[in-house]
């Protein structure tokens, strides 16, 4: 059986799509797939400038349209500027993928308040700020839209040394339900996707015990790929 191309299954031509945290890892894969489906893609990054530039380059090399924009998603002003930049670049904003987050390991007993706040802010506060700003733009456009929050299997199945991340992703899951309930009246759909462990350049060095545990228990005996 011939496998159809992405743009043969999904047509996002003329749509403006923002993918947060797409300078590397899962976000970069999401950005590339949307571009393949015809979308104009805004690649957001916080610190991965080189990675974001490479994602944009690869999209343009295939004939797609993409720009990169830096923003601190824990800052409401930066988020507002990011949304404005996305609209200026694409002419409109139809889809936002809230993918940005951080994934450090720290035991519950040794975790500092600063470590807790850093993960909650980057992973949960960012979803709130981006959802609110994007929804206001979509309502102003008057044509609805879609928000997809990247949660995690850890939202319902906690992993050791990840209490801050577990709590943040659990919050993302409940926030998604609340946002879907409120924004549906405006034609805005809000959903969550909960991936398992996805390969990234440094994950085996940053969390070797987690990678080993996942590999032992996953039916395919491997990590997911972006």
C-alpha positions as YAML, in Angstrom:
chain: A
units: angstrom
residues:
- id: 1
  name: UNK
  ca: [0.00, 0.00, 0.00]
- id: 2
  name: UNK
  ca: [1.31, 3.43, -0.92]
- id: 3
  name: UNK
  ca: [1.53, 5.72, 2.09]
- id: 4
  name: UNK
  ca: [0.17, 9.18, 1.29]
- id: 5
  name: UNK
  ca: [2.18, 12.29, 2.05]
- id: 6
  name: UNK
  ca: [1.18, 14.45, 5.00]
- id: 7
  name: UNK
  ca: [-0.31, 17.13, 2.73]
- id: 8
  name: UNK
  ca: [-2.37, 14.40, 1.10]
- id: 9
  name: UNK
  ca: [-4.01, 13.67, 4.45]
- id: 10
  name: UNK
  ca: [-4.12, 17.13, 6.03]
- id: 11
  name: UNK
  ca: [-4.27, 20.44, 4.20]
- id: 12
  name: UNK
  ca: [-3.21, 23.46, 6.22]
- id: 13
  name: UNK
  ca: [-2.61, 25.73, 3.24]
- id: 14
  name: UNK
  ca: [-3.21, 29.35, 4.17]
- id: 15
  name: UNK
  ca: [-3.20, 28.60, 7.89]
- id: 16
  name: UNK
  ca: [-0.94, 30.28, 10.43]
- id: 17
  name: UNK
  ca: [0.54, 27.90, 12.99]
- id: 18
  name: UNK
  ca: [2.65, 28.67, 16.06]
- id: 19
  name: UNK
  ca: [4.60, 25.85, 17.71]
- id: 20
  name: UNK
  ca: [6.20, 26.77, 21.03]
- id: 21
  name: UNK
  ca: [9.49, 25.19, 22.02]
- id: 22
  name: UNK
  ca: [10.13, 24.05, 18.47]
- id: 23
  name: UNK
  ca: [13.85, 24.73, 18.21]
- id: 24
  name: UNK
  ca: [14.56, 21.13, 19.15]
- id: 25
  name: UNK
  ca: [13.03, 17.78, 20.05]
- id: 26
  name: UNK
  ca: [9.33, 17.04, 19.68]
- id: 27
  name: UNK
  ca: [8.47, 20.63, 18.81]
- id: 28
  name: UNK
  ca: [10.80, 20.62, 15.81]
- id: 29
  name: UNK
  ca: [9.09, 17.52, 14.46]
- id: 30
  name: UNK
  ca: [5.64, 19.10, 14.92]
- id: 31
  name: UNK
  ca: [6.75, 22.28, 13.14]
- id: 32
  name: UNK
  ca: [8.14, 20.36, 10.18]
- id: 33
  name: UNK
  ca: [4.95, 18.28, 9.80]
- id: 34
  name: UNK
  ca: [2.71, 21.34, 9.81]
- id: 35
  name: UNK
  ca: [4.90, 22.92, 7.15]
- id: 36
  name: UNK
  ca: [4.70, 19.75, 5.08]
- id: 37
  name: UNK
  ca: [0.91, 20.05, 5.30]
- id: 38
  name: UNK
  ca: [1.10, 23.56, 3.83]
- id: 39
  name: UNK
  ca: [0.96, 25.76, 6.93]
- id: 40
  name: UNK
  ca: [2.93, 28.92, 7.50]
- id: 41
  name: UNK
  ca: [4.85, 28.01, 10.66]
- id: 42
  name: UNK
  ca: [6.25, 30.22, 13.40]
- id: 43
  name: UNK
  ca: [9.05, 28.38, 15.17]
- id: 44
  name: UNK
  ca: [9.26, 29.65, 18.74]
- id: 45
  name: UNK
  ca: [12.36, 29.17, 20.86]
- id: 46
  name: UNK
  ca: [13.69, 30.44, 24.17]
- id: 47
  name: UNK
  ca: [17.37, 29.47, 24.12]
- id: 48
  name: UNK
  ca: [17.71, 27.15, 21.11]
- id: 49
  name: UNK
  ca: [18.41, 29.85, 18.52]
- id: 50
  name: UNK
  ca: [20.63, 27.63, 16.36]
- id: 51
  name: UNK
  ca: [18.12, 24.79, 16.48]
- id: 52
  name: UNK
  ca: [15.24, 27.09, 15.53]
- id: 53
  name: UNK
  ca: [17.24, 28.50, 12.62]
- id: 54
  name: UNK
  ca: [17.90, 24.97, 11.38]
- id: 55
  name: UNK
  ca: [14.19, 24.05, 11.57]
- id: 56
  name: UNK
  ca: [13.30, 27.17, 9.57]
- id: 57
  name: UNK
  ca: [16.06, 26.42, 7.04]
- id: 58
  name: UNK
  ca: [14.86, 22.84, 6.57]
- id: 59
  name: UNK
  ca: [11.25, 23.96, 6.08]
- id: 60
  name: UNK
  ca: [12.20, 26.60, 3.52]
- id: 61
  name: UNK
  ca: [14.47, 24.13, 1.72]
- id: 62
  name: UNK
  ca: [11.37, 22.03, 1.04]
- id: 63
  name: UNK
  ca: [9.45, 25.02, -0.26]
- id: 64
  name: UNK
  ca: [7.63, 25.80, 2.98]
- id: 65
  name: UNK
  ca: [7.11, 29.10, 4.77]
- id: 66
  name: UNK
  ca: [8.55, 29.58, 8.24]
- id: 67
  name: UNK
  ca: [10.09, 32.16, 10.56]
- id: 68
  name: UNK
  ca: [11.64, 31.88, 14.02]
- id: 69
  name: UNK
  ca: [10.90, 34.08, 17.01]
- id: 70
  name: UNK
  ca: [12.42, 34.15, 20.49]
- id: 71
  name: UNK
  ca: [10.27, 34.67, 23.58]
- id: 72
  name: UNK
  ca: [10.20, 33.96, 27.30]
- id: 73
  name: UNK
  ca: [6.84, 32.26, 27.66]
- id: 74
  name: UNK
  ca: [6.69, 32.91, 31.40]
- id: 75
  name: UNK
  ca: [6.46, 36.66, 30.67]
- id: 76
  name: UNK
  ca: [3.04, 37.95, 29.58]
- id: 77
  name: UNK
  ca: [4.55, 40.81, 27.59]
- id: 78
  name: UNK
  ca: [6.84, 38.48, 25.66]
- id: 79
  name: UNK
  ca: [3.90, 36.18, 24.92]
- id: 80
  name: UNK
  ca: [1.83, 39.10, 23.60]
- id: 81
  name: UNK
  ca: [4.71, 40.08, 21.31]
- id: 82
  name: UNK
  ca: [5.07, 36.48, 20.12]
- id: 83
  name: UNK
  ca: [1.39, 36.29, 19.15]
- id: 84
  name: UNK
  ca: [1.63, 39.65, 17.38]
- id: 85
  name: UNK
  ca: [4.73, 38.46, 15.52]
- id: 86
  name: UNK
  ca: [2.94, 35.28, 14.46]
- id: 87
  name: UNK
  ca: [0.00, 37.27, 13.09]
- id: 88
  name: UNK
  ca: [2.32, 39.67, 11.27]
- id: 89
  name: UNK
  ca: [4.26, 36.79, 9.73]
- id: 90
  name: UNK
  ca: [1.28, 34.65, 8.73]
- id: 91
  name: UNK
  ca: [-1.51, 37.18, 8.35]
- id: 92
  name: UNK
  ca: [-3.60, 35.25, 10.84]
- id: 93
  name: UNK
  ca: [-3.33, 32.68, 13.66]
- id: 94
  name: UNK
  ca: [-5.27, 29.44, 13.33]
- id: 95
  name: UNK
  ca: [-3.38, 26.89, 15.42]
- id: 96
  name: UNK
  ca: [-1.15, 27.04, 18.50]
- id: 97
  name: UNK
  ca: [0.74, 24.02, 19.76]
- id: 98
  name: UNK
  ca: [1.74, 24.57, 23.39]
- id: 99
  name: UNK
  ca: [4.79, 22.34, 23.44]
- id: 100
  name: UNK
  ca: [7.36, 24.32, 25.43]
- id: 101
  name: UNK
  ca: [8.44, 22.87, 28.76]
- id: 102
  name: UNK
  ca: [11.37, 21.65, 30.78]
- id: 103
  name: UNK
  ca: [12.17, 18.16, 32.00]
- id: 104
  name: UNK
  ca: [14.77, 18.17, 34.80]
- id: 105
  name: UNK
  ca: [15.06, 15.49, 37.47]
- id: 106
  name: UNK
  ca: [15.07, 16.27, 41.20]
- id: 107
  name: UNK
  ca: [13.97, 14.21, 44.18]
- id: 108
  name: UNK
  ca: [11.00, 15.44, 46.14]
- id: 109
  name: UNK
  ca: [13.03, 15.71, 49.35]
- id: 110
  name: UNK
  ca: [15.93, 17.60, 47.79]
- id: 111
  name: UNK
  ca: [14.04, 19.83, 45.34]
- id: 112
  name: UNK
  ca: [14.39, 23.56, 45.95]
- id: 113
  name: UNK
  ca: [11.51, 26.02, 45.68]
- id: 114
  name: UNK
  ca: [13.34, 27.59, 42.75]
- id: 115
  name: UNK
  ca: [13.46, 24.25, 40.89]
- id: 116
  name: UNK
  ca: [9.74, 23.72, 41.56]
- id: 117
  name: UNK
  ca: [8.82, 27.19, 40.30]
- id: 118
  name: UNK
  ca: [11.02, 26.94, 37.20]
- id: 119
  name: UNK
  ca: [9.24, 23.80, 36.00]
- id: 120
  name: UNK
  ca: [5.73, 25.01, 36.89]
- id: 121
  name: UNK
  ca: [6.33, 28.35, 35.18]
- id: 122
  name: UNK
  ca: [7.90, 26.97, 32.02]
- id: 123
  name: UNK
  ca: [5.53, 24.05, 31.63]
- id: 124
  name: UNK
  ca: [2.17, 25.25, 33.01]
- id: 125
  name: UNK
  ca: [2.21, 29.05, 33.29]
- id: 126
  name: UNK
  ca: [3.37, 29.21, 29.66]
- id: 127
  name: UNK
  ca: [0.32, 27.21, 28.55]
- id: 128
  name: UNK
  ca: [-1.99, 29.61, 30.37]
- id: 129
  name: UNK
  ca: [-0.37, 32.74, 28.93]
- id: 130
  name: UNK
  ca: [-0.15, 31.41, 25.37]
- id: 131
  name: UNK
  ca: [-3.69, 30.02, 25.42]
- id: 132
  name: UNK
  ca: [-5.14, 33.27, 26.70]
- id: 133
  name: UNK
  ca: [-3.29, 35.46, 24.21]
- id: 134
  name: UNK
  ca: [-3.94, 33.14, 21.27]
- id: 135
  name: UNK
  ca: [-7.63, 32.74, 22.11]
- id: 136
  name: UNK
  ca: [-8.10, 36.51, 22.22]
- id: 137
  name: UNK
  ca: [-6.55, 36.76, 18.75]
- id: 138
  name: UNK
  ca: [-8.69, 33.92, 17.39]
- id: 139
  name: UNK
  ca: [-11.85, 35.47, 18.81]
- id: 140
  name: UNK
  ca: [-10.94, 38.80, 17.18]
- id: 141
  name: UNK
  ca: [-10.53, 36.99, 13.85]
- id: 142
  name: UNK
  ca: [-13.98, 35.48, 14.30]
- id: 143
  name: UNK
  ca: [-13.24, 32.15, 12.64]
- id: 144
  name: UNK
  ca: [-12.41, 29.88, 15.56]
- id: 145
  name: UNK
  ca: [-9.17, 27.97, 15.80]
- id: 146
  name: UNK
  ca: [-7.39, 25.13, 17.51]
- id: 147
  name: UNK
  ca: [-5.12, 24.86, 20.53]
- id: 148
  name: UNK
  ca: [-3.23, 21.66, 21.25]
- id: 149
  name: UNK
  ca: [-1.40, 21.26, 24.54]
- id: 150
  name: UNK
  ca: [1.42, 18.75, 24.76]
- id: 151
  name: UNK
  ca: [0.81, 17.03, 28.07]
- id: 152
  name: UNK
  ca: [2.54, 13.78, 29.04]
- id: 153
  name: UNK
  ca: [1.76, 10.28, 30.23]
- id: 154
  name: UNK
  ca: [3.24, 11.56, 33.49]
- id: 155
  name: UNK
  ca: [0.13, 13.68, 33.96]
- id: 156
  name: UNK
  ca: [-1.58, 10.47, 35.12]
- id: 157
  name: UNK
  ca: [1.34, 8.08, 35.70]
- id: 158
  name: UNK
  ca: [4.01, 9.84, 37.79]
- id: 159
  name: UNK
  ca: [7.69, 9.04, 37.41]
- id: 160
  name: UNK
  ca: [10.34, 9.17, 40.18]
- id: 161
  name: UNK
  ca: [12.20, 12.45, 40.67]
- id: 162
  name: UNK
  ca: [9.65, 14.30, 38.58]
- id: 163
  name: UNK
  ca: [7.11, 15.55, 41.12]
- id: 164
  name: UNK
  ca: [7.35, 19.11, 39.74]
- id: 165
  name: UNK
  ca: [6.97, 17.90, 36.14]
- id: 166
  name: UNK
  ca: [4.19, 15.46, 37.08]
- id: 167
  name: UNK
  ca: [2.28, 18.27, 38.81]
- id: 168
  name: UNK
  ca: [2.80, 20.68, 35.90]
- id: 169
  name: UNK
  ca: [1.63, 18.20, 33.27]
- id: 170
  name: UNK
  ca: [-1.33, 17.20, 35.44]
- id: 171
  name: UNK
  ca: [-2.20, 20.88, 35.54]
- id: 172
  name: UNK
  ca: [-1.90, 21.11, 31.75]
- id: 173
  name: UNK
  ca: [-4.38, 18.26, 31.41]
- id: 174
  name: UNK
  ca: [-7.00, 19.88, 33.67]
- id: 175
  name: UNK
  ca: [-6.39, 23.33, 32.18]
- id: 176
  name: UNK
  ca: [-7.03, 21.84, 28.73]
- id: 177
  name: UNK
  ca: [-10.43, 20.58, 29.88]
- id: 178
  name: UNK
  ca: [-11.31, 23.94, 31.42]
- id: 179
  name: UNK
  ca: [-10.18, 25.87, 28.35]
- id: 180
  name: UNK
  ca: [-12.09, 23.55, 26.01]
- id: 181
  name: UNK
  ca: [-15.23, 24.13, 28.05]
- id: 182
  name: UNK
  ca: [-14.93, 27.92, 27.97]
- id: 183
  name: UNK
  ca: [-13.57, 28.49, 24.47]
- id: 184
  name: UNK
  ca: [-15.82, 26.09, 22.58]
- id: 185
  name: UNK
  ca: [-18.46, 28.83, 22.43]
- id: 186
  name: UNK
  ca: [-16.09, 30.77, 20.16]
- id: 187
  name: UNK
  ca: [-15.41, 27.86, 17.85]
- id: 188
  name: UNK
  ca: [-12.01, 27.24, 19.40]
- id: 189
  name: UNK
  ca: [-11.14, 23.60, 20.03]
- id: 190
  name: UNK
  ca: [-8.70, 22.79, 22.83]
- id: 191
  name: UNK
  ca: [-7.17, 19.34, 23.09]
- id: 192
  name: UNK
  ca: [-4.19, 17.65, 24.69]
- id: 193
  name: UNK
  ca: [-1.77, 15.01, 23.45]
- id: 194
  name: UNK
  ca: [0.11, 12.93, 26.03]
- id: 195
  name: UNK
  ca: [3.32, 11.47, 24.56]
- id: 196
  name: UNK
  ca: [5.56, 8.98, 26.22]
- id: 197
  name: UNK
  ca: [9.32, 9.45, 26.42]
- id: 198
  name: UNK
  ca: [10.60, 11.14, 23.24]
- id: 199
  name: UNK
  ca: [14.23, 11.01, 22.17]
- id: 200
  name: UNK
  ca: [16.23, 14.23, 22.34]
- id: 201
  name: UNK
  ca: [19.96, 14.87, 21.90]
- id: 202
  name: UNK
  ca: [20.77, 14.87, 25.62]
- id: 203
  name: UNK
  ca: [18.06, 12.80, 27.28]
- id: 204
  name: UNK
  ca: [20.22, 9.72, 27.85]
- id: 205
  name: UNK
  ca: [22.82, 11.85, 29.64]
- id: 206
  name: UNK
  ca: [20.29, 13.97, 31.55]
- id: 207
  name: UNK
  ca: [18.04, 11.11, 32.75]
- id: 208
  name: UNK
  ca: [19.75, 7.74, 32.19]
- id: 209
  name: UNK
  ca: [17.67, 5.84, 34.74]
- id: 210
  name: UNK
  ca: [14.43, 7.12, 33.20]
- id: 211
  name: UNK
  ca: [15.52, 6.11, 29.70]
- id: 212
  name: UNK
  ca: [16.56, 2.67, 30.93]
- id: 213
  name: UNK
  ca: [13.26, 2.17, 32.77]
- id: 214
  name: UNK
  ca: [11.23, 3.25, 29.74]
- id: 215
  name: UNK
  ca: [13.19, 1.04, 27.36]
- id: 216
  name: UNK
  ca: [12.62, -1.99, 29.60]
- id: 217
  name: UNK
  ca: [8.85, -1.49, 29.85]
- id: 218
  name: UNK
  ca: [7.81, 0.03, 26.48]
- id: 219
  name: UNK
  ca: [6.35, -2.62, 24.14]
- id: 220
  name: UNK
  ca: [8.68, -1.52, 21.31]
- id: 221
  name: UNK
  ca: [11.66, -1.32, 23.67]
- id: 222
  name: UNK
  ca: [12.61, 2.14, 22.42]
- id: 223
  name: UNK
  ca: [11.92, 5.84, 22.89]
- id: 224
  name: UNK
  ca: [9.58, 7.76, 20.62]
- id: 225
  name: UNK
  ca: [10.99, 10.06, 17.96]
- id: 226
  name: UNK
  ca: [10.04, 13.66, 17.16]
...
